[in-house]
XYZ file of C-alpha atoms in Angstrom:
160
model
C 0.000 0.000 0.000
C 1.247 3.466 -0.788
C 0.166 7.042 -0.314
C -1.876 8.717 -3.062
C -0.082 10.922 -5.574
C 0.715 14.379 -4.160
C -1.896 17.036 -4.867
C -0.134 19.927 -3.163
C 3.126 20.698 -4.877
C 4.195 23.842 -2.993
C 7.322 24.010 -0.865
C 6.166 25.788 2.296
C 2.588 24.771 2.974
C -0.451 27.044 3.168
C -2.591 28.648 5.824
C -5.922 27.053 4.889
C -7.319 25.223 7.935
C -11.007 25.679 8.778
C -12.047 25.932 12.441
C -15.592 25.434 13.715
C -16.168 26.218 17.413
C -18.301 23.810 19.433
C -20.913 26.501 20.140
C -21.688 27.076 16.435
C -25.447 26.824 15.941
C -26.718 23.878 13.865
C -27.537 24.576 10.245
C -30.732 22.546 10.413
C -33.401 22.038 13.081
C -36.121 19.566 12.124
C -39.669 19.391 13.480
C -38.845 15.937 14.948
C -36.300 17.521 17.298
C -33.239 16.505 15.311
C -30.434 19.013 14.776
C -27.821 18.703 12.040
C -24.445 20.427 12.191
C -22.517 20.770 8.909
C -19.008 20.221 10.273
C -17.260 19.707 6.921
C -19.209 19.766 3.674
C -18.233 18.577 0.222
C -17.688 22.247 -0.635
C -15.362 22.947 2.300
C -13.298 19.762 1.762
C -13.059 19.952 -2.013
C -15.164 16.804 -2.306
C -12.878 14.655 -0.160
C -15.504 13.900 2.499
C -18.548 15.265 4.279
C -18.799 15.203 8.086
C -22.021 15.962 9.937
C -23.104 15.804 13.575
C -26.686 14.704 14.041
C -28.353 15.257 17.396
C -31.394 12.981 17.463
C -34.338 13.578 19.715
C -35.943 10.724 21.655
C -37.845 8.264 19.450
C -36.474 9.694 16.176
C -37.166 7.251 13.350
C -34.236 8.048 11.015
C -34.051 6.710 7.454
C -35.224 3.192 6.614
C -33.004 0.624 4.884
C -31.157 2.055 1.900
C -27.813 2.059 0.092
C -25.632 4.484 -1.865
C -24.038 3.787 -5.243
C -21.264 6.399 -5.066
C -20.457 7.105 -1.403
C -19.627 5.178 1.729
C -21.191 6.171 5.046
C -19.709 5.850 8.514
C -21.334 6.285 11.910
C -19.587 7.229 15.158
C -21.790 7.436 18.242
C -21.022 10.399 20.488
C -23.734 9.917 23.111
C -26.882 7.966 23.803
C -27.906 4.752 22.086
C -28.492 4.615 18.327
C -29.912 1.576 16.578
C -27.819 0.832 13.481
C -28.772 -1.635 10.775
C -25.698 -3.219 9.164
C -27.616 -4.895 6.338
C -28.021 -8.102 8.334
C -29.262 -7.146 11.796
C -29.909 -4.212 14.124
C -27.155 -3.233 16.578
C -27.573 -0.980 19.596
C -24.546 1.289 19.302
C -23.415 3.440 22.208
C -20.859 6.182 22.821
C -17.581 5.298 21.086
C -19.061 2.649 18.778
C -18.359 2.892 15.040
C -19.933 1.396 11.913
C -18.488 1.669 8.392
C -20.824 0.984 5.458
C -19.009 0.585 2.107
C -20.531 1.750 -1.176
C -23.584 -0.407 -1.907
C -23.983 -1.553 1.709
C -27.487 -1.740 3.118
C -27.953 0.341 6.259
C -30.392 2.354 8.375
C -30.379 4.114 11.723
C -32.811 5.383 14.329
C -33.093 6.422 17.947
C -35.825 4.298 19.452
C -34.919 5.165 23.054
C -36.562 7.729 25.320
C -33.299 9.702 25.495
C -31.544 11.940 22.975
C -28.546 10.633 21.044
C -25.764 12.242 19.041
C -23.625 10.805 16.246
C -21.181 11.740 13.529
C -21.962 10.824 9.918
C -19.043 10.667 7.495
C -19.610 10.408 3.748
C -16.663 9.636 1.465
C -16.020 10.956 -1.024
C -17.836 14.165 -0.162
C -21.257 14.655 -1.744
C -23.668 17.589 -1.539
C -25.742 16.065 1.277
C -26.913 19.418 2.662
C -29.774 19.723 0.172
C -30.810 16.180 1.031
C -30.914 16.915 4.774
C -32.767 20.196 4.224
C -35.447 18.845 1.889
C -35.955 15.172 2.756
C -38.869 15.757 5.145
C -40.773 17.863 2.616
C -40.037 15.480 -0.260
C -41.142 12.524 1.840
C -44.382 14.358 2.612
C -44.942 14.938 -1.122
C -44.094 11.344 -2.051
C -44.582 9.849 -5.496
C -42.378 10.539 -8.508
C -40.978 13.715 -6.966
C -39.653 11.785 -3.950
C -38.256 9.039 -6.180
C -36.355 11.554 -8.346
C -35.089 13.411 -5.251
C -33.721 10.192 -3.768
C -32.002 9.182 -7.007
C -30.471 12.673 -7.360
C -29.060 12.244 -3.846
C -27.727 8.697 -4.322
C -30.220 7.195 -1.848
C -31.825 3.928 -2.913
C -34.402 2.661 -0.422
C -35.332 -1.012 -0.317
C -38.329 -1.025 2.048
């Protein structure tokens, strides 16, 4: 195994780090009590990855079983208990637990406890997931062909 080909060819490095303080307000508050923090978007990482913190309210359903054709998805539990589906069975994941789902892997997640939970979602390579997070509730409400096209546009293929 070797490192990828260099992409930065300068001699002295650059000042280009991006800092996000912990008290930054979430970009998205949903009616279900979930809050989504855009920690590192596809735009801010040049498409390398997307990293989001999702604070789930008690009894938050989350997405049903689906897969992605172009991105992997990883879950790191920060607090609480999150039910993760690994394509074979449901796992109760707790603080410090991690699940990696390769491209094409079936998965789902939800908080079916009476307590809040928080997790990190990592998508690689980075994809424009912000529009998906911001519009999924409305598109689900609309349903039909519009929902189907929205899901396809956002590389989300649901199986149930």
